[in-house]
């Protein structure tokens, strides 16, 4: 029966006859369109026959492939494509299974044309939106095969390019078909992502290298569009753009592994390009997930070569800047914490000379210059990312970095490494560099929020260290915060200009918030500026920074009271150079004279008091004639022109406080305050930041207290009471009250913030001191009871009282009851 039906065409099923009729006798004639229309109409009229039509077409195609009848293969695939486009019924799934079986057969062929044909059919199928879901369809074979095609190494360059592009298009089709269908195989699983993503990156990388080697710039526009790299980039963007929150990690991890396996972090150009594609393709709210992946990868490569870590950091920098425009969220402090931790690890590597802390035969030897480059890359990344943050987040980052700076302490011994360098010092320098990068360009209308007390106290405590480099960083950080109008670069050169209008300074009136800030912190700032001027290790850059700081305070934060205090401060610095109690070198003394001349020349023109300007101008002109070594034009040059003797400087070469008080007092300034010389207050920061020990600090306090004791005050002869005396007493009482309030605030802050060991040591020393004083008082006031046995003659015939215990005393009989 079956044999007879097979021989007689009229007895064959109708669907088979309709399928056979679409094939012409000569395959070059192509698909018979009229018969194809009949087959399509039949499939739409009888959808239950669709699966049989697909199975029969599949059978014919497999047979034609085996017989190398490729013309009929193309006709069969064209017919399948048309049926897929026309039919959307519930029984389409079985037909699709036959279709995918035929596509797989073409992809398995060694013929490039058949592979490309099968891929094109699959892409058409991928663009069809099916009405019915599929529960058991698998695309594992297609992912593997398309990925393999992406890595084609065919001898013919043109054929290789076509095969690779077909593979990329196939992967794009798989993604489109499966990414939004929850019933399909999950394309985001690692087993699929580990094939898709590296295939796309391979084409991006390989074609980029081929283009860089190819010198032929003349190409047709159509061929430029048929570039595997551009197609791979579009596919990668589409893939990442469709990624949901939970799928980002699986899509990014293969990228990191690919860059590791092919050593692509060190040139870093391709790695940066990849992550730019990623950051601009994903949804903005998912940016922080990519940042977290990079941070985790950086931690995982903590013991890798410095060039690899530097590449990861620079990629992180580019990605973070892009992410900052979106939503970074809680990743901000996590990022800075990771970068600071990597800085500390790099410092340890430089000091120990290896990644493991001990050098052995199998240990990688550290290259210091590479570690320095890595550290600079980290600092640059910190600055570039911080510059994109809003003000409130930037302030948090500044406080966070400052909290990591190790401050000097008596209870933490200094650690030294192989080169003898101090680990704490290197950490301080790197963190202050980072802080300087973050503070550059920082804009805040309120200095109270820009420089809060807890930050300013820690920053200024480092300003008194012996290390000149650290002090310079602190000064530059202060300048970055205070400069809010871009005037900093105008004071990079210290000079005595006759007309400062050429500087075109941007000056605004001091706001109320800035006035409050200066009332609270001005004395603290003045004190550190004064003590910084007295350092022997200062060089040209230090004096430039000090001049810039004084100038910017005068422009940004100055009112009449601040101007008076700054003039007093600079005159006190002039006295330091003149008296020279610190035994400063000649260059330092000349630099202080020149610094005072430059600043007073600036402030006199800012105050616009003619008499004040005239006095400053006269002194400067006198110095030009008789002592040019006291002016910045001769001191702050590459080869300073100094003198060998600075003793006995005549008064005409000095700025006189009495004269300045007279001319400014006549213009409405507080002349009484100008008459009082500036004297800095000594605080516990000296003990923490300098060389003094706890015992030396306490002895200093005892000495000061003893000088102010009532006994000393009684020896001072009585002063004649006059009107001036009373006036001075009133002014001094106000100053004393301010000093007392400041002292109380510092004591409270010290007990709130200082480590417990320091507080205990300080209180213990004071307690012992108090106990010794009490013992002296008891010895003086308490006399021993009279001895019933009389006196005992001591040596040299002098009588000496001898005390007898109570239980050995002999009392008279009248006392016995």
mmCIF file of C-alpha atoms in Angstrom, residues 305-539:
data_model
loop_
_atom_site.group_PDB
_atom_site.id
_atom_site.type_symbol
_atom_site.label_atom_id
_atom_site.label_comp_id
_atom_site.label_asym_id
_atom_site.label_seq_id
_atom_site.Cartn_x
_atom_site.Cartn_y
_atom_site.Cartn_z
ATOM 1 C CA UNK A 305 51.852 43.478 38.555
ATOM 2 C CA UNK A 306 51.621 47.208 39.092
ATOM 3 C CA UNK A 307 50.960 47.790 35.389
ATOM 4 C CA UNK A 308 47.912 45.517 35.520
ATOM 5 C CA UNK A 309 46.541 47.248 38.613
ATOM 6 C CA UNK A 310 47.209 50.644 37.069
ATOM 7 C CA UNK A 311 45.240 49.622 33.981
ATOM 8 C CA UNK A 312 42.290 48.512 36.112
ATOM 9 C CA UNK A 313 42.414 51.770 38.037
ATOM 10 C CA UNK A 314 42.409 53.887 34.895
ATOM 11 C CA UNK A 315 39.495 51.913 33.493
ATOM 12 C CA UNK A 316 37.762 52.428 36.811
ATOM 13 C CA UNK A 317 38.426 56.150 36.514
ATOM 14 C CA UNK A 318 36.782 56.356 33.091
ATOM 15 C CA UNK A 319 33.835 54.241 34.195
ATOM 16 C CA UNK A 320 33.339 56.176 37.428
ATOM 17 C CA UNK A 321 33.237 59.528 35.650
ATOM 18 C CA UNK A 322 30.501 58.203 33.367
ATOM 19 C CA UNK A 323 28.653 56.607 36.275
ATOM 20 C CA UNK A 324 28.739 59.846 38.262
ATOM 21 C CA UNK A 325 26.358 61.415 35.750
ATOM 22 C CA UNK A 326 23.828 58.731 36.633
ATOM 23 C CA UNK A 327 23.262 57.080 39.985
ATOM 24 C CA UNK A 328 26.341 55.913 41.874
ATOM 25 C CA UNK A 329 24.573 55.452 45.181
ATOM 26 C CA UNK A 330 26.418 53.822 48.095
ATOM 27 C CA UNK A 331 29.359 52.937 45.833
ATOM 28 C CA UNK A 332 31.013 56.336 46.415
ATOM 29 C CA UNK A 333 32.678 55.660 49.757
ATOM 30 C CA UNK A 334 33.233 52.019 48.829
ATOM 31 C CA UNK A 335 35.208 53.125 45.800
ATOM 32 C CA UNK A 336 37.358 55.564 47.751
ATOM 33 C CA UNK A 337 37.907 53.023 50.504
ATOM 34 C CA UNK A 338 39.121 50.429 47.979
ATOM 35 C CA UNK A 339 41.437 52.912 46.270
ATOM 36 C CA UNK A 340 42.928 54.057 49.578
ATOM 37 C CA UNK A 341 43.446 50.444 50.606
ATOM 38 C CA UNK A 342 45.267 49.786 47.341
ATOM 39 C CA UNK A 343 47.450 52.822 48.040
ATOM 40 C CA UNK A 344 48.461 51.420 51.410
ATOM 41 C CA UNK A 345 49.182 48.010 49.889
ATOM 42 C CA UNK A 346 51.336 49.606 47.197
ATOM 43 C CA UNK A 347 53.309 51.473 49.868
ATOM 44 C CA UNK A 348 53.869 48.180 51.694
ATOM 45 C CA UNK A 349 55.039 46.532 48.481
ATOM 46 C CA UNK A 350 57.577 49.309 47.899
ATOM 47 C CA UNK A 351 58.891 49.111 51.463
ATOM 48 C CA UNK A 352 59.077 45.313 51.713
ATOM 49 C CA UNK A 353 60.211 44.716 48.139
ATOM 50 C CA UNK A 354 57.762 41.886 47.441
ATOM 51 C CA UNK A 355 54.072 41.059 47.371
ATOM 52 C CA UNK A 356 54.390 38.504 50.157
ATOM 53 C CA UNK A 357 56.348 40.609 52.647
ATOM 54 C CA UNK A 358 59.431 38.379 52.392
ATOM 55 C CA UNK A 359 61.728 37.826 49.424
ATOM 56 C CA UNK A 360 62.185 34.215 48.354
ATOM 57 C CA UNK A 361 63.164 32.430 45.158
ATOM 58 C CA UNK A 362 59.605 32.306 43.817
ATOM 59 C CA UNK A 363 58.653 35.827 44.847
ATOM 60 C CA UNK A 364 57.989 38.529 42.286
ATOM 61 C CA UNK A 365 60.353 41.433 42.724
ATOM 62 C CA UNK A 366 58.654 44.807 43.009
ATOM 63 C CA UNK A 367 59.586 47.511 40.515
ATOM 64 C CA UNK A 368 59.409 50.762 42.434
ATOM 65 C CA UNK A 369 58.883 53.000 39.421
ATOM 66 C CA UNK A 370 55.877 50.896 38.375
ATOM 67 C CA UNK A 371 54.431 51.127 41.867
ATOM 68 C CA UNK A 372 54.899 54.908 41.780
ATOM 69 C CA UNK A 373 53.021 55.014 38.486
ATOM 70 C CA UNK A 374 50.246 52.937 40.017
ATOM 71 C CA UNK A 375 50.023 55.276 43.007
ATOM 72 C CA UNK A 376 49.792 58.299 40.714
ATOM 73 C CA UNK A 377 47.045 56.550 38.750
ATOM 74 C CA UNK A 378 45.079 55.929 41.955
ATOM 75 C CA UNK A 379 45.443 59.549 43.048
ATOM 76 C CA UNK A 380 44.381 60.770 39.607
ATOM 77 C CA UNK A 381 41.340 58.495 39.711
ATOM 78 C CA UNK A 382 40.350 59.787 43.129
ATOM 79 C CA UNK A 383 40.523 63.360 41.895
ATOM 80 C CA UNK A 384 38.736 62.793 38.588
ATOM 81 C CA UNK A 385 35.864 60.928 40.202
ATOM 82 C CA UNK A 386 35.518 63.379 43.083
ATOM 83 C CA UNK A 387 35.319 66.294 40.645
ATOM 84 C CA UNK A 388 32.077 64.881 39.247
ATOM 85 C CA UNK A 389 30.347 64.490 42.605
ATOM 86 C CA UNK A 390 27.905 67.015 44.056
ATOM 87 C CA UNK A 391 29.150 69.244 46.857
ATOM 88 C CA UNK A 392 27.628 67.287 49.734
ATOM 89 C CA UNK A 393 29.129 63.983 48.574
ATOM 90 C CA UNK A 394 32.457 65.646 47.920
ATOM 91 C CA UNK A 395 32.510 66.966 51.482
ATOM 92 C CA UNK A 396 31.878 63.452 52.787
ATOM 93 C CA UNK A 397 34.727 62.110 50.662
ATOM 94 C CA UNK A 398 37.062 64.821 51.965
ATOM 95 C CA UNK A 399 36.240 63.942 55.574
ATOM 96 C CA UNK A 400 36.607 60.242 54.781
ATOM 97 C CA UNK A 401 40.082 60.653 53.281
ATOM 98 C CA UNK A 402 41.207 62.944 56.106
ATOM 99 C CA UNK A 403 40.111 60.365 58.677
ATOM 100 C CA UNK A 404 42.515 57.872 57.062
ATOM 101 C CA UNK A 405 45.573 60.147 57.377
ATOM 102 C CA UNK A 406 47.757 58.797 60.210
ATOM 103 C CA UNK A 407 48.445 61.590 62.681
ATOM 104 C CA UNK A 408 51.591 61.688 64.853
ATOM 105 C CA UNK A 409 51.191 59.893 68.147
ATOM 106 C CA UNK A 410 53.511 59.014 70.988
ATOM 107 C CA UNK A 411 52.007 55.554 71.365
ATOM 108 C CA UNK A 412 52.404 54.369 67.759
ATOM 109 C CA UNK A 413 56.028 53.581 66.901
ATOM 110 C CA UNK A 414 57.275 54.509 63.461
ATOM 111 C CA UNK A 415 57.573 51.625 61.013
ATOM 112 C CA UNK A 416 60.495 51.487 58.625
ATOM 113 C CA UNK A 417 60.992 49.378 55.566
ATOM 114 C CA UNK A 418 63.782 48.136 53.390
ATOM 115 C CA UNK A 419 64.728 51.597 52.180
ATOM 116 C CA UNK A 420 64.527 53.166 55.610
ATOM 117 C CA UNK A 421 61.528 55.243 54.608
ATOM 118 C CA UNK A 422 58.741 55.717 57.060
ATOM 119 C CA UNK A 423 55.503 53.914 56.249
ATOM 120 C CA UNK A 424 53.406 56.505 58.046
ATOM 121 C CA UNK A 425 55.111 59.314 56.160
ATOM 122 C CA UNK A 426 54.503 57.717 52.767
ATOM 123 C CA UNK A 427 50.879 57.078 53.697
ATOM 124 C CA UNK A 428 50.453 60.686 54.819
ATOM 125 C CA UNK A 429 51.931 61.998 51.572
ATOM 126 C CA UNK A 430 49.773 59.773 49.361
ATOM 127 C CA UNK A 431 46.582 60.581 51.242
ATOM 128 C CA UNK A 432 47.330 64.310 51.252
ATOM 129 C CA UNK A 433 47.986 64.124 47.513
ATOM 130 C CA UNK A 434 44.596 62.476 47.139
ATOM 131 C CA UNK A 435 43.010 65.129 49.317
ATOM 132 C CA UNK A 436 44.623 67.845 47.206
ATOM 133 C CA UNK A 437 43.168 66.266 44.071
ATOM 134 C CA UNK A 438 39.709 66.176 45.630
ATOM 135 C CA UNK A 439 39.902 69.751 46.920
ATOM 136 C CA UNK A 440 41.021 71.198 43.567
ATOM 137 C CA UNK A 441 38.135 73.148 42.108
ATOM 138 C CA UNK A 442 35.965 72.629 45.198
ATOM 139 C CA UNK A 443 33.279 75.292 45.276
ATOM 140 C CA UNK A 444 31.319 76.077 48.426
ATOM 141 C CA UNK A 445 29.605 79.300 49.392
ATOM 142 C CA UNK A 446 29.900 78.443 53.060
ATOM 143 C CA UNK A 447 33.370 77.906 54.528
ATOM 144 C CA UNK A 448 31.836 76.391 57.654
ATOM 145 C CA UNK A 449 30.661 73.412 55.587
ATOM 146 C CA UNK A 450 33.793 73.339 53.399
ATOM 147 C CA UNK A 451 36.184 73.324 56.377
ATOM 148 C CA UNK A 452 34.328 71.870 59.396
ATOM 149 C CA UNK A 453 36.092 71.825 62.735
ATOM 150 C CA UNK A 454 36.856 68.100 62.821
ATOM 151 C CA UNK A 455 38.458 68.283 59.374
ATOM 152 C CA UNK A 456 40.333 71.541 59.946
ATOM 153 C CA UNK A 457 41.782 70.363 63.256
ATOM 154 C CA UNK A 458 43.201 67.189 61.737
ATOM 155 C CA UNK A 459 44.500 69.023 58.697
ATOM 156 C CA UNK A 460 46.247 71.735 60.685
ATOM 157 C CA UNK A 461 47.759 69.210 63.063
ATOM 158 C CA UNK A 462 49.731 67.853 60.095
ATOM 159 C CA UNK A 463 50.829 71.393 59.174
ATOM 160 C CA UNK A 464 53.284 71.430 62.088
ATOM 161 C CA UNK A 465 55.187 68.294 61.162
ATOM 162 C CA UNK A 466 58.898 68.329 60.512
ATOM 163 C CA UNK A 467 58.454 66.956 56.987
ATOM 164 C CA UNK A 468 58.592 69.879 54.552
ATOM 165 C CA UNK A 469 56.710 68.020 51.808
ATOM 166 C CA UNK A 470 53.758 67.302 54.088
ATOM 167 C CA UNK A 471 53.591 70.928 55.224
ATOM 168 C CA UNK A 472 53.548 72.072 51.604
ATOM 169 C CA UNK A 473 50.641 69.757 50.801
ATOM 170 C CA UNK A 474 48.662 71.124 53.748
ATOM 171 C CA UNK A 475 49.189 74.711 52.600
ATOM 172 C CA UNK A 476 48.118 73.847 49.050
ATOM 173 C CA UNK A 477 45.009 72.060 50.334
ATOM 174 C CA UNK A 478 44.016 75.119 52.378
ATOM 175 C CA UNK A 479 44.547 77.327 49.329
ATOM 176 C CA UNK A 480 42.333 75.042 47.214
ATOM 177 C CA UNK A 481 39.491 75.285 49.708
ATOM 178 C CA UNK A 482 39.706 79.047 50.273
ATOM 179 C CA UNK A 483 40.110 80.019 46.598
ATOM 180 C CA UNK A 484 36.535 80.214 45.322
ATOM 181 C CA UNK A 485 36.995 82.779 42.545
ATOM 182 C CA UNK A 486 39.993 81.401 40.678
ATOM 183 C CA UNK A 487 42.540 83.905 42.041
ATOM 184 C CA UNK A 488 45.088 81.290 43.070
ATOM 185 C CA UNK A 489 47.250 81.369 39.957
ATOM 186 C CA UNK A 490 47.565 85.166 40.218
ATOM 187 C CA UNK A 491 49.684 84.763 43.364
ATOM 188 C CA UNK A 492 51.960 82.028 42.078
ATOM 189 C CA UNK A 493 54.778 84.601 41.849
ATOM 190 C CA UNK A 494 55.704 86.711 44.873
ATOM 191 C CA UNK A 495 56.329 90.316 43.901
ATOM 192 C CA UNK A 496 55.783 93.931 44.971
ATOM 193 C CA UNK A 497 53.608 95.331 42.192
ATOM 194 C CA UNK A 498 53.089 99.070 42.089
ATOM 195 C CA UNK A 499 49.548 98.550 40.842
ATOM 196 C CA UNK A 500 47.707 95.294 41.640
ATOM 197 C CA UNK A 501 44.881 96.175 39.242
ATOM 198 C CA UNK A 502 46.835 94.336 36.539
ATOM 199 C CA UNK A 503 46.053 91.097 38.392
ATOM 200 C CA UNK A 504 42.317 91.605 37.738
ATOM 201 C CA UNK A 505 41.361 90.078 41.060
ATOM 202 C CA UNK A 506 37.803 88.889 41.666
ATOM 203 C CA UNK A 507 36.831 90.205 45.090
ATOM 204 C CA UNK A 508 33.451 89.770 46.795
ATOM 205 C CA UNK A 509 32.248 91.124 50.086
ATOM 206 C CA UNK A 510 32.778 88.791 53.021
ATOM 207 C CA UNK A 511 29.519 86.978 53.776
ATOM 208 C CA UNK A 512 28.030 86.480 57.201
ATOM 209 C CA UNK A 513 28.877 82.771 57.187
ATOM 210 C CA UNK A 514 32.512 83.548 56.351
ATOM 211 C CA UNK A 515 32.632 86.101 59.165
ATOM 212 C CA UNK A 516 31.407 83.461 61.617
ATOM 213 C CA UNK A 517 33.985 81.011 60.280
ATOM 214 C CA UNK A 518 36.822 83.493 60.805
ATOM 215 C CA UNK A 519 35.653 84.350 64.313
ATOM 216 C CA UNK A 520 35.790 80.674 65.158
ATOM 217 C CA UNK A 521 38.946 79.561 63.351
ATOM 218 C CA UNK A 522 40.978 82.679 62.542
ATOM 219 C CA UNK A 523 43.355 82.406 65.502
ATOM 220 C CA UNK A 524 43.945 78.768 64.673
ATOM 221 C CA UNK A 525 44.830 79.654 61.076
ATOM 222 C CA UNK A 526 47.070 82.568 62.096
ATOM 223 C CA UNK A 527 48.925 80.406 64.567
ATOM 224 C CA UNK A 528 49.736 77.728 61.981
ATOM 225 C CA UNK A 529 50.801 80.301 59.407
ATOM 226 C CA UNK A 530 53.086 81.931 61.975
ATOM 227 C CA UNK A 531 54.654 78.631 63.044
ATOM 228 C CA UNK A 532 55.033 77.501 59.421
ATOM 229 C CA UNK A 533 57.018 80.665 58.678
ATOM 230 C CA UNK A 534 59.527 79.745 61.384
ATOM 231 C CA UNK A 535 60.452 76.342 59.927
ATOM 232 C CA UNK A 536 64.095 76.006 58.878
ATOM 233 C CA UNK A 537 63.331 73.514 56.103
ATOM 234 C CA UNK A 538 61.122 75.905 54.152
ATOM 235 C CA UNK A 539 62.022 76.413 50.512
#
